[in-house]
Every structure is written in C-alpha cells, then in structure tokens.
PDB file of N, CA and C and ligand atoms in Angstrom:
ATOM      1  N   UNK K   1      80.720  58.090 111.953  1.00 44.00           N
ATOM      2  CA  UNK K   1      79.501  57.846 111.163  1.00 44.00           C
ATOM      3  C   UNK K   1      79.892  57.225 109.819  1.00 44.00           C
ATOM      4  N   UNK K   2      79.447  56.031 109.580  1.00 50.00           N
ATOM      5  CA  UNK K   2      79.858  55.334 108.370  1.00 50.00           C
ATOM      6  C   UNK K   2      79.163  55.889 107.124  1.00 50.00           C
ATOM      7  N   UNK K   3      77.848  56.126 107.235  1.00 51.00           N
ATOM      8  CA  UNK K   3      77.112  56.675 106.099  1.00 51.00           C
ATOM      9  C   UNK K   3      77.292  58.182 106.078  1.00 51.00           C
ATOM     10  N   UNK K   4      78.009  58.682 105.093  1.00 71.00           N
ATOM     11  CA  UNK K   4      78.349  60.100 105.133  1.00 71.00           C
ATOM     12  C   UNK K   4      77.330  60.990 104.434  1.00 71.00           C
ATOM     13  N   UNK K   5      76.533  60.451 103.496  1.00 88.00           N
ATOM     14  CA  UNK K   5      75.515  61.261 102.829  1.00 88.00           C
ATOM     15  C   UNK K   5      74.162  61.007 103.467  1.00 88.00           C
ATOM     16  N   UNK K   6      73.855  61.770 104.489  1.00 91.00           N
ATOM     17  CA  UNK K   6      72.639  61.482 105.243  1.00 91.00           C
ATOM     18  C   UNK K   6      71.862  62.755 105.589  1.00 91.00           C
ATOM     19  N   UNK K   7      70.578  62.554 105.843  1.00 93.00           N
ATOM     20  CA  UNK K   7      69.733  63.574 106.455  1.00 93.00           C
ATOM     21  C   UNK K   7      69.575  63.174 107.913  1.00 93.00           C
ATOM     22  N   UNK K   8      69.842  64.113 108.821  1.00 92.00           N
ATOM     23  CA  UNK K   8      69.812  63.785 110.235  1.00 92.00           C
ATOM     24  C   UNK K   8      68.860  64.706 110.985  1.00 92.00           C
ATOM     25  N   UNK K   9      68.485  64.253 112.172  1.00 95.00           N
ATOM     26  CA  UNK K   9      67.601  65.023 113.032  1.00 95.00           C
ATOM     27  C   UNK K   9      68.210  65.083 114.421  1.00 95.00           C
ATOM     28  N   UNK K  10      68.274  66.291 114.987  1.00 95.00           N
ATOM     29  CA  UNK K  10      68.794  66.456 116.342  1.00 95.00           C
ATOM     30  C   UNK K  10      67.655  66.969 117.225  1.00 95.00           C
ATOM     31  N   UNK K  11      67.255  66.211 118.253  1.00 97.00           N
ATOM     32  CA  UNK K  11      66.171  66.669 119.126  1.00 97.00           C
ATOM     33  C   UNK K  11      66.654  67.701 120.136  1.00 97.00           C
ATOM     34  N   UNK K  12      65.759  68.608 120.491  1.00 97.00           N
ATOM     35  CA  UNK K  12      66.053  69.563 121.556  1.00 97.00           C
ATOM     36  C   UNK K  12      65.898  68.838 122.895  1.00 97.00           C
ATOM     37  N   UNK K  13      66.768  69.140 123.832  1.00 97.00           N
ATOM     38  CA  UNK K  13      66.687  68.501 125.152  1.00 97.00           C
ATOM     39  C   UNK K  13      65.568  69.087 125.995  1.00 97.00           C
ATOM     40  N   UNK K  14      65.116  70.277 125.667  1.00 97.00           N
ATOM     41  CA  UNK K  14      64.209  70.999 126.545  1.00 97.00           C
ATOM     42  C   UNK K  14      62.792  71.187 126.019  1.00 97.00           C
ATOM     43  N   UNK K  15      62.558  70.808 124.765  1.00 97.00           N
ATOM     44  CA  UNK K  15      61.227  70.950 124.184  1.00 97.00           C
ATOM     45  C   UNK K  15      61.119  69.977 123.003  1.00 97.00           C
ATOM     46  N   UNK K  16      59.925  69.852 122.395  1.00 97.00           N
ATOM     47  CA  UNK K  16      59.752  68.851 121.318  1.00 97.00           C
ATOM     48  C   UNK K  16      60.386  69.227 119.985  1.00 97.00           C
ATOM     49  N   UNK K  17      61.014  70.383 119.897  1.00 96.00           N
ATOM     50  CA  UNK K  17      61.576  70.826 118.622  1.00 96.00           C
ATOM     51  C   UNK K  17      62.736  69.943 118.162  1.00 96.00           C
ATOM     52  N   UNK K  18      62.906  69.920 116.836  1.00 95.00           N
ATOM     53  CA  UNK K  18      64.012  69.158 116.252  1.00 95.00           C
ATOM     54  C   UNK K  18      64.669  69.990 115.172  1.00 95.00           C
ATOM     55  N   UNK K  19      65.969  69.792 115.017  1.00 94.00           N
ATOM     56  CA  UNK K  19      66.672  70.414 113.901  1.00 94.00           C
ATOM     57  C   UNK K  19      66.986  69.335 112.877  1.00 94.00           C
ATOM     58  N   UNK K  20      66.633  69.592 111.642  1.00 92.00           N
ATOM     59  CA  UNK K  20      66.903  68.637 110.567  1.00 92.00           C
ATOM     60  C   UNK K  20      67.951  69.223 109.640  1.00 92.00           C
ATOM     61  N   UNK K  21      68.951  68.432 109.349  1.00 89.00           N
ATOM     62  CA  UNK K  21      70.011  68.894 108.470  1.00 89.00           C
ATOM     63  C   UNK K  21      70.536  67.757 107.625  1.00 89.00           C
ATOM     64  N   UNK K  22      71.475  68.075 106.763  1.00 86.00           N
ATOM     65  CA  UNK K  22      72.084  67.033 105.942  1.00 86.00           C
ATOM     66  C   UNK K  22      73.587  67.093 106.093  1.00 86.00           C
ATOM     67  N   UNK K  23      74.205  65.966 105.852  1.00 83.00           N
ATOM     68  CA  UNK K  23      75.657  65.911 105.982  1.00 83.00           C
ATOM     69  C   UNK K  23      76.218  65.095 104.822  1.00 83.00           C
ATOM     70  N   UNK K  24      77.232  65.649 104.197  1.00 76.00           N
ATOM     71  CA  UNK K  24      77.906  64.997 103.081  1.00 76.00           C
ATOM     72  C   UNK K  24      79.401  65.054 103.390  1.00 76.00           C
ATOM     73  N   UNK K  25      80.222  64.380 102.601  1.00 69.00           N
ATOM     74  CA  UNK K  25      81.662  64.478 102.859  1.00 69.00           C
ATOM     75  C   UNK K  25      82.144  65.919 102.940  1.00 69.00           C
ATOM     76  N   UNK K  26      81.532  66.813 102.142  1.00 61.00           N
ATOM     77  CA  UNK K  26      81.930  68.219 102.184  1.00 61.00           C
ATOM     78  C   UNK K  26      81.521  68.896 103.479  1.00 61.00           C
ATOM     79  N   UNK K  27      80.458  68.377 104.095  1.00 56.00           N
ATOM     80  CA  UNK K  27      79.926  69.007 105.302  1.00 56.00           C
ATOM     81  C   UNK K  27      80.203  68.163 106.539  1.00 56.00           C
ATOM     82  N   UNK K  28      81.215  67.298 106.452  1.00 53.00           N
ATOM     83  CA  UNK K  28      81.359  66.299 107.503  1.00 53.00           C
ATOM     84  C   UNK K  28      81.696  66.890 108.866  1.00 53.00           C
ATOM     85  N   UNK K  29      82.184  68.109 108.881  1.00 55.00           N
ATOM     86  CA  UNK K  29      82.491  68.721 110.173  1.00 55.00           C
ATOM     87  C   UNK K  29      81.352  69.572 110.714  1.00 55.00           C
ATOM     88  N   UNK K  30      80.206  69.507 110.023  1.00 55.00           N
ATOM     89  CA  UNK K  30      79.121  70.410 110.369  1.00 55.00           C
ATOM     90  C   UNK K  30      78.549  70.132 111.766  1.00 55.00           C
ATOM     91  N   UNK K  31      78.401  68.878 112.113  1.00 57.00           N
ATOM     92  CA  UNK K  31      77.867  68.555 113.434  1.00 57.00           C
ATOM     93  C   UNK K  31      78.790  69.074 114.529  1.00 57.00           C
ATOM     94  N   UNK K  32      80.064  68.837 114.375  1.00 54.00           N
ATOM     95  CA  UNK K  32      81.021  69.346 115.351  1.00 54.00           C
ATOM     96  C   UNK K  32      81.005  70.870 115.368  1.00 54.00           C
ATOM     97  N   UNK K  33      80.842  71.440 114.169  1.00 51.00           N
ATOM     98  CA  UNK K  33      80.794  72.892 114.076  1.00 51.00           C
ATOM     99  C   UNK K  33      79.667  73.474 114.902  1.00 51.00           C
ATOM    100  N   UNK K  34      78.504  72.804 114.874  1.00 52.00           N
ATOM    101  CA  UNK K  34      77.374  73.277 115.664  1.00 52.00           C
ATOM    102  C   UNK K  34      77.707  73.316 117.150  1.00 52.00           C
ATOM    103  N   UNK K  35      78.436  72.317 117.583  1.00 49.00           N
ATOM    104  CA  UNK K  35      78.736  72.233 119.004  1.00 49.00           C
ATOM    105  C   UNK K  35      79.586  73.400 119.477  1.00 49.00           C
ATOM    106  N   UNK K  36      80.483  73.840 118.623  1.00 42.00           N
ATOM    107  CA  UNK K  36      81.480  74.783 119.103  1.00 42.00           C
ATOM    108  C   UNK K  36      81.310  76.197 118.566  1.00 42.00           C
ATOM    109  N   UNK K  37      80.362  76.382 117.654  1.00 46.00           N
ATOM    110  CA  UNK K  37      80.155  77.723 117.111  1.00 46.00           C
ATOM    111  C   UNK K  37      79.068  78.434 117.895  1.00 46.00           C
ATOM    112  N   UNK K  38      79.396  79.566 118.447  1.00 46.00           N
ATOM    113  CA  UNK K  38      78.424  80.248 119.291  1.00 46.00           C
ATOM    114  C   UNK K  38      77.599  81.282 118.550  1.00 46.00           C
ATOM    115  N   UNK K  39      78.127  81.835 117.485  1.00 46.00           N
ATOM    116  CA  UNK K  39      77.427  82.923 116.821  1.00 46.00           C
ATOM    117  C   UNK K  39      77.008  82.573 115.396  1.00 46.00           C
ATOM    118  N   UNK K  40      76.781  81.311 115.134  1.00 53.00           N
ATOM    119  CA  UNK K  40      76.348  80.909 113.805  1.00 53.00           C
ATOM    120  C   UNK K  40      74.894  81.325 113.585  1.00 53.00           C
ATOM    121  N   UNK K  41      74.482  81.295 112.341  1.00 65.00           N
ATOM    122  CA  UNK K  41      73.142  81.785 112.008  1.00 65.00           C
ATOM    123  C   UNK K  41      72.171  80.674 111.627  1.00 65.00           C
ATOM    124  N   UNK K  42      72.483  79.440 111.927  1.00 80.00           N
ATOM    125  CA  UNK K  42      71.558  78.365 111.582  1.00 80.00           C
ATOM    126  C   UNK K  42      70.349  78.407 112.507  1.00 80.00           C
ATOM    127  N   UNK K  43      69.279  77.752 112.072  1.00 88.00           N
ATOM    128  CA  UNK K  43      68.060  77.681 112.873  1.00 88.00           C
ATOM    129  C   UNK K  43      68.338  76.980 114.197  1.00 88.00           C
ATOM    130  N   UNK K  44      69.252  76.044 114.165  1.00 90.00           N
ATOM    131  CA  UNK K  44      69.622  75.324 115.385  1.00 90.00           C
ATOM    132  C   UNK K  44      70.228  76.280 116.408  1.00 90.00           C
ATOM    133  N   UNK K  45      71.173  77.076 115.959  1.00 88.00           N
ATOM    134  CA  UNK K  45      71.825  78.016 116.871  1.00 88.00           C
ATOM    135  C   UNK K  45      70.848  79.086 117.347  1.00 88.00           C
ATOM    136  N   UNK K  46      69.952  79.497 116.452  1.00 89.00           N
ATOM    137  CA  UNK K  46      68.965  80.515 116.796  1.00 89.00           C
ATOM    138  C   UNK K  46      68.033  79.992 117.897  1.00 89.00           C
ATOM    139  N   UNK K  47      67.610  78.733 117.761  1.00 94.00           N
ATOM    140  CA  UNK K  47      66.724  78.163 118.775  1.00 94.00           C
ATOM    141  C   UNK K  47      67.429  78.086 120.128  1.00 94.00           C
ATOM    142  N   UNK K  48      68.680  77.674 120.131  1.00 92.00           N
ATOM    143  CA  UNK K  48      69.424  77.587 121.395  1.00 92.00           C
ATOM    144  C   UNK K  48      69.560  78.971 122.034  1.00 92.00           C
ATOM    145  N   UNK K  49      69.816  79.968 121.187  1.00 90.00           N
ATOM    146  CA  UNK K  49      70.033  81.316 121.685  1.00 90.00           C
ATOM    147  C   UNK K  49      68.727  81.948 122.178  1.00 90.00           C
ATOM    148  N   UNK K  50      67.666  81.807 121.362  1.00 93.00           N
ATOM    149  CA  UNK K  50      66.390  82.452 121.692  1.00 93.00           C
ATOM    150  C   UNK K  50      65.701  81.792 122.885  1.00 93.00           C
ATOM    151  N   UNK K  51      65.790  80.462 122.983  1.00 95.00           N
ATOM    152  CA  UNK K  51      65.048  79.742 124.011  1.00 95.00           C
ATOM    153  C   UNK K  51      65.924  79.315 125.179  1.00 95.00           C
ATOM    154  N   UNK K  52      67.226  79.503 125.037  1.00 96.00           N
ATOM    155  CA  UNK K  52      68.169  79.028 126.046  1.00 96.00           C
ATOM    156  C   UNK K  52      68.047  77.521 126.228  1.00 96.00           C
ATOM    157  N   UNK K  53      67.836  76.818 125.132  1.00 96.00           N
ATOM    158  CA  UNK K  53      67.735  75.359 125.136  1.00 96.00           C
ATOM    159  C   UNK K  53      69.030  74.741 124.619  1.00 96.00           C
ATOM    160  N   UNK K  54      69.177  73.433 124.868  1.00 95.00           N
ATOM    161  CA  UNK K  54      70.320  72.693 124.333  1.00 95.00           C
ATOM    162  C   UNK K  54      69.825  71.574 123.439  1.00 95.00           C
ATOM    163  N   UNK K  55      70.558  71.285 122.390  1.00 95.00           N
ATOM    164  CA  UNK K  55      70.211  70.154 121.538  1.00 95.00           C
ATOM    165  C   UNK K  55      70.959  68.912 121.996  1.00 95.00           C
ATOM    166  N   UNK K  56      70.279  67.772 121.909  1.00 95.00           N
ATOM    167  CA  UNK K  56      70.860  66.502 122.348  1.00 95.00           C
ATOM    168  C   UNK K  56      71.643  65.885 121.198  1.00 95.00           C
ATOM    169  N   UNK K  57      72.841  66.388 120.974  1.00 91.00           N
ATOM    170  CA  UNK K  57      73.655  65.928 119.842  1.00 91.00           C
ATOM    171  C   UNK K  57      73.919  64.425 119.895  1.00 91.00           C
ATOM    172  N   UNK K  58      74.006  63.886 121.109  1.00 93.00           N
ATOM    173  CA  UNK K  58      74.250  62.449 121.234  1.00 93.00           C
ATOM    174  C   UNK K  58      73.052  61.608 120.794  1.00 93.00           C
ATOM    175  N   UNK K  59      71.885  62.238 120.677  1.00 94.00           N
ATOM    176  CA  UNK K  59      70.690  61.512 120.242  1.00 94.00           C
ATOM    177  C   UNK K  59      70.343  61.800 118.787  1.00 94.00           C
ATOM    178  N   UNK K  60      71.316  62.278 118.031  1.00 92.00           N
ATOM    179  CA  UNK K  60      71.106  62.515 116.611  1.00 92.00           C
ATOM    180  C   UNK K  60      70.683  61.230 115.922  1.00 92.00           C
ATOM    181  N   UNK K  61      69.603  61.306 115.139  1.00 94.00           N
ATOM    182  CA  UNK K  61      69.152  60.129 114.402  1.00 94.00           C
ATOM    183  C   UNK K  61      69.256  60.376 112.905  1.00 94.00           C
ATOM    184  N   UNK K  62      69.466  59.304 112.157  1.00 93.00           N
ATOM    185  CA  UNK K  62      69.543  59.373 110.704  1.00 93.00           C
ATOM    186  C   UNK K  62      68.148  59.130 110.140  1.00 93.00           C
ATOM    187  N   UNK K  63      67.653  60.077 109.374  1.00 95.00           N
ATOM    188  CA  UNK K  63      66.306  59.966 108.814  1.00 95.00           C
ATOM    189  C   UNK K  63      66.316  59.350 107.426  1.00 95.00           C
ATOM    190  N   UNK K  64      67.366  59.620 106.676  1.00 93.00           N
ATOM    191  CA  UNK K  64      67.370  59.225 105.284  1.00 93.00           C
ATOM    192  C   UNK K  64      68.790  59.305 104.751  1.00 93.00           C
ATOM    193  N   UNK K  65      69.046  58.610 103.657  1.00 91.00           N
ATOM    194  CA  UNK K  65      70.353  58.754 103.029  1.00 91.00           C
ATOM    195  C   UNK K  65      70.267  58.546 101.532  1.00 91.00           C
ATOM    196  N   UNK K  66      71.200  59.156 100.825  1.00 92.00           N
ATOM    197  CA  UNK K  66      71.235  59.024  99.380  1.00 92.00           C
ATOM    198  C   UNK K  66      72.603  59.486  98.905  1.00 92.00           C
ATOM    199  N   UNK K  67      73.208  58.735  98.027  1.00 88.00           N
ATOM    200  CA  UNK K  67      74.533  59.126  97.544  1.00 88.00           C
ATOM    201  C   UNK K  67      74.483  60.217  96.493  1.00 88.00           C
ATOM    202  N   UNK K  68      73.273  60.493  95.971  1.00 88.00           N
ATOM    203  CA  UNK K  68      73.117  61.586  95.014  1.00 88.00           C
ATOM    204  C   UNK K  68      72.832  62.871  95.782  1.00 88.00           C
ATOM    205  N   UNK K  69      73.725  63.859  95.622  1.00 84.00           N
ATOM    206  CA  UNK K  69      73.631  65.087  96.408  1.00 84.00           C
ATOM    207  C   UNK K  69      72.290  65.797  96.221  1.00 84.00           C
ATOM    208  N   UNK K  70      71.809  65.860  94.969  1.00 86.00           N
ATOM    209  CA  UNK K  70      70.563  66.575  94.706  1.00 86.00           C
ATOM    210  C   UNK K  70      69.368  65.841  95.304  1.00 86.00           C
ATOM    211  N   UNK K  71      69.394  64.519  95.220  1.00 89.00           N
ATOM    212  CA  UNK K  71      68.319  63.746  95.826  1.00 89.00           C
ATOM    213  C   UNK K  71      68.343  63.892  97.347  1.00 89.00           C
ATOM    214  N   UNK K  72      69.552  63.963  97.897  1.00 90.00           N
ATOM    215  CA  UNK K  72      69.677  64.140  99.340  1.00 90.00           C
ATOM    216  C   UNK K  72      69.102  65.488  99.766  1.00 90.00           C
ATOM    217  N   UNK K  73      69.348  66.521  98.963  1.00 87.00           N
ATOM    218  CA  UNK K  73      68.774  67.845  99.259  1.00 87.00           C
ATOM    219  C   UNK K  73      67.256  67.780  99.301  1.00 87.00           C
ATOM    220  N   UNK K  74      66.690  67.047  98.339  1.00 87.00           N
ATOM    221  CA  UNK K  74      65.229  66.924  98.293  1.00 87.00           C
ATOM    222  C   UNK K  74      64.721  66.160  99.511  1.00 87.00           C
ATOM    223  N   UNK K  75      65.428  65.095  99.856  1.00 90.00           N
ATOM    224  CA  UNK K  75      65.016  64.311 101.016  1.00 90.00           C
ATOM    225  C   UNK K  75      65.073  65.151 102.291  1.00 90.00           C
ATOM    226  N   UNK K  76      66.080  66.006 102.394  1.00 90.00           N
ATOM    227  CA  UNK K  76      66.167  66.890 103.557  1.00 90.00           C
ATOM    228  C   UNK K  76      64.942  67.804 103.617  1.00 90.00           C
ATOM    229  N   UNK K  77      64.604  68.392 102.482  1.00 87.00           N
ATOM    230  CA  UNK K  77      63.462  69.321 102.463  1.00 87.00           C
ATOM    231  C   UNK K  77      62.156  68.595 102.774  1.00 87.00           C
ATOM    232  N   UNK K  78      62.028  67.369 102.279  1.00 87.00           N
ATOM    233  CA  UNK K  78      60.818  66.591 102.559  1.00 87.00           C
ATOM    234  C   UNK K  78      60.730  66.275 104.051  1.00 87.00           C
ATOM    235  N   UNK K  79      61.853  65.917 104.657  1.00 90.00           N
ATOM    236  CA  UNK K  79      61.847  65.619 106.094  1.00 90.00           C
ATOM    237  C   UNK K  79      61.483  66.870 106.907  1.00 90.00           C
ATOM    238  N   UNK K  80      61.995  68.032 106.468  1.00 89.00           N
ATOM    239  CA  UNK K  80      61.665  69.278 107.169  1.00 89.00           C
ATOM    240  C   UNK K  80      60.169  69.549 107.067  1.00 89.00           C
ATOM    241  N   UNK K  81      59.602  69.298 105.898  1.00 85.00           N
ATOM    242  CA  UNK K  81      58.164  69.522 105.708  1.00 85.00           C
ATOM    243  C   UNK K  81      57.333  68.557 106.546  1.00 85.00           C
ATOM    244  N   UNK K  82      57.795  67.321 106.650  1.00 86.00           N
ATOM    245  CA  UNK K  82      57.051  66.301 107.389  1.00 86.00           C
ATOM    246  C   UNK K  82      57.079  66.564 108.892  1.00 86.00           C
ATOM    247  N   UNK K  83      58.180  67.147 109.378  1.00 90.00           N
ATOM    248  CA  UNK K  83      58.364  67.320 110.824  1.00 90.00           C
ATOM    249  C   UNK K  83      57.777  68.659 111.269  1.00 90.00           C
ATOM    250  N   UNK K  84      56.618  68.606 111.916  1.00 90.00           N
ATOM    251  CA  UNK K  84      55.976  69.882 112.268  1.00 90.00           C
ATOM    252  C   UNK K  84      56.701  70.591 113.404  1.00 90.00           C
ATOM    253  N   UNK K  85      57.559  69.905 114.127  1.00 95.00           N
ATOM    254  CA  UNK K  85      58.332  70.528 115.197  1.00 95.00           C
ATOM    255  C   UNK K  85      59.712  70.986 114.744  1.00 95.00           C
ATOM    256  N   UNK K  86      59.945  70.956 113.448  1.00 94.00           N
ATOM    257  CA  UNK K  86      61.256  71.367 112.959  1.00 94.00           C
ATOM    258  C   UNK K  86      61.494  72.850 113.232  1.00 94.00           C
ATOM    259  N   UNK K  87      62.688  73.189 113.710  1.00 93.00           N
ATOM    260  CA  UNK K  87      63.024  74.586 113.953  1.00 93.00           C
ATOM    261  C   UNK K  87      63.537  75.259 112.683  1.00 93.00           C
ATOM    262  N   UNK K  88      63.722  74.465 111.641  1.00 89.00           N
ATOM    263  CA  UNK K  88      64.283  74.991 110.402  1.00 89.00           C
ATOM    264  C   UNK K  88      63.438  76.135 109.837  1.00 89.00           C
ATOM    265  N   UNK K  89      64.099  77.080 109.206  1.00 74.00           N
ATOM    266  CA  UNK K  89      63.392  78.193 108.580  1.00 74.00           C
ATOM    267  C   UNK K  89      62.582  77.700 107.390  1.00 74.00           C
ATOM    268  N   UNK K  90      61.500  78.404 107.121  1.00 64.00           N
ATOM    269  CA  UNK K  90      60.681  78.046 105.955  1.00 64.00           C
ATOM    270  C   UNK K  90      61.480  78.169 104.660  1.00 64.00           C
ATOM    271  N   UNK K  91      62.455  79.049 104.647  1.00 62.00           N
ATOM    272  CA  UNK K  91      63.239  79.247 103.431  1.00 62.00           C
ATOM    273  C   UNK K  91      64.013  77.987 103.053  1.00 62.00           C
ATOM    274  N   UNK K  92      64.206  77.078 104.033  1.00 58.00           N
ATOM    275  CA  UNK K  92      64.928  75.843 103.753  1.00 58.00           C
ATOM    276  C   UNK K  92      64.209  74.967 102.732  1.00 58.00           C
ATOM    277  N   UNK K  93      62.886  75.140 102.597  1.00 63.00           N
ATOM    278  CA  UNK K  93      62.145  74.266 101.689  1.00 63.00           C
ATOM    279  C   UNK K  93      61.595  75.022 100.490  1.00 63.00           C
ATOM    280  N   UNK K  94      61.989  76.285 100.341  1.00 63.00           N
ATOM    281  CA  UNK K  94      61.463  77.072  99.214  1.00 63.00           C
ATOM    282  C   UNK K  94      61.864  76.512  97.861  1.00 63.00           C
ATOM    283  N   UNK K  95      63.030  75.866  97.814  1.00 65.00           N
ATOM    284  CA  UNK K  95      63.505  75.359  96.532  1.00 65.00           C
ATOM    285  C   UNK K  95      62.969  73.991  96.171  1.00 65.00           C
ATOM    286  N   UNK K  96      62.114  73.444  96.999  1.00 66.00           N
ATOM    287  CA  UNK K  96      61.699  72.051  96.817  1.00 66.00           C
ATOM    288  C   UNK K  96      61.109  71.775  95.440  1.00 66.00           C
ATOM    289  N   UNK K  97      60.074  72.520  95.045  1.00 67.00           N
ATOM    290  CA  UNK K  97      59.414  72.201  93.792  1.00 67.00           C
ATOM    291  C   UNK K  97      60.328  72.454  92.599  1.00 67.00           C
ATOM    292  N   UNK K  98      61.139  73.506  92.675  1.00 65.00           N
ATOM    293  CA  UNK K  98      62.036  73.827  91.565  1.00 65.00           C
ATOM    294  C   UNK K  98      63.083  72.727  91.366  1.00 65.00           C
ATOM    295  N   UNK K  99      63.707  72.329  92.459  1.00 65.00           N
ATOM    296  CA  UNK K  99      64.725  71.289  92.363  1.00 65.00           C
ATOM    297  C   UNK K  99      64.100  69.964  91.937  1.00 65.00           C
ATOM    298  N   UNK K 100      62.927  69.704  92.476  1.00 62.00           N
ATOM    299  CA  UNK K 100      62.241  68.460  92.131  1.00 62.00           C
ATOM    300  C   UNK K 100      61.923  68.424  90.646  1.00 62.00           C
ATOM    301  N   UNK K 101      61.477  69.546  90.113  1.00 56.00           N
ATOM    302  CA  UNK K 101      61.188  69.623  88.688  1.00 56.00           C
ATOM    303  C   UNK K 101      62.434  69.382  87.852  1.00 56.00           C
ATOM    304  N   UNK K 102      63.543  69.986  88.264  1.00 62.00           N
ATOM    305  CA  UNK K 102      64.797  69.779  87.539  1.00 62.00           C
ATOM    306  C   UNK K 102      65.194  68.311  87.541  1.00 62.00           C
ATOM    307  N   UNK K 103      64.985  67.642  88.666  1.00 60.00           N
ATOM    308  CA  UNK K 103      65.365  66.248  88.775  1.00 60.00           C
ATOM    309  C   UNK K 103      64.517  65.380  87.851  1.00 60.00           C
ATOM    310  N   UNK K 104      63.243  65.685  87.791  1.00 52.00           N
ATOM    311  CA  UNK K 104      62.341  64.919  86.936  1.00 52.00           C
ATOM    312  C   UNK K 104      62.779  65.034  85.477  1.00 52.00           C
ATOM    313  N   UNK K 105      63.158  66.238  85.057  1.00 56.00           N
ATOM    314  CA  UNK K 105      63.496  66.437  83.655  1.00 56.00           C
ATOM    315  C   UNK K 105      64.855  65.848  83.291  1.00 56.00           C
ATOM    316  N   UNK K 106      65.772  65.706  84.282  1.00 53.00           N
ATOM    317  CA  UNK K 106      67.090  65.189  83.957  1.00 53.00           C
ATOM    318  C   UNK K 106      67.262  63.716  84.285  1.00 53.00           C
ATOM    319  N   UNK K 107      66.298  63.150  85.013  1.00 47.00           N
ATOM    320  CA  UNK K 107      66.471  61.807  85.569  1.00 47.00           C
ATOM    321  C   UNK K 107      65.602  60.772  84.861  1.00 47.00           C
ATOM    322  N   UNK K 108      65.112  61.068  83.679  1.00 42.00           N
ATOM    323  CA  UNK K 108      64.201  60.137  83.025  1.00 42.00           C
ATOM    324  C   UNK K 108      64.911  58.933  82.457  1.00 42.00           C
TER     325      UNK K 108
HETATM  326 ZN1   ZN W 201      63.940  73.672 122.549  1.00 97.31          ZN
END
C-alpha cells in the first residue's frame, strides 16, 4: 500500500456490515494483525466471533487519506458516522466534537 496514512473500509463477506479503520506508519501491521489475531477486542473481531462471519480483506477500500494524524482521526470518525452498516463501536466517534474543536482552535 503506497499511501500509508489512510482511512480504510473492509466489507463483511456474509452481510452488508463494514469495518472502518485507519492506518498510519505506526499502525502499518494492523491489517495483517487482524488476519492472524483470534482474540483481539476490535469491533471487527467481535463481529467475526459473534456472527461467525468473515471479512473480505482482499476487498479493502481506501475511503480517505491525510498526512496529518489528527485530521486523519477526524476523517475516520466521520466515515464511521456516515456508514450506517459500520460495525464499529459508538465509542469510536465519541471524541469527534472535542477533537474537531481542538483542531479549529489550533489550525487558524
Ligand atoms: Zn457480517
């Protein structure tokens, strides 16, 4: 993957649900980690475990990108909010307004 600071979406193979996440150079092994970690606590792993579904990792799509880490976090939360089939926990977007406010005050 050439663009390393991205927001990505992984569709479920068995239902319309999608997992939305972000990847940065620090998290570059995260996608591979999902494939091989059986007892992780992410929403993606929870959906696979609870529903006995598989995610189509090969069909991962890039939704957005930004080289600014904080802006990328906001873009991830916005994508989660926009996607009504997202399996992500609601807690993933709880920081949206707070972080957005901080960005407005520091980015003028
Ligand atoms: Zn599913």
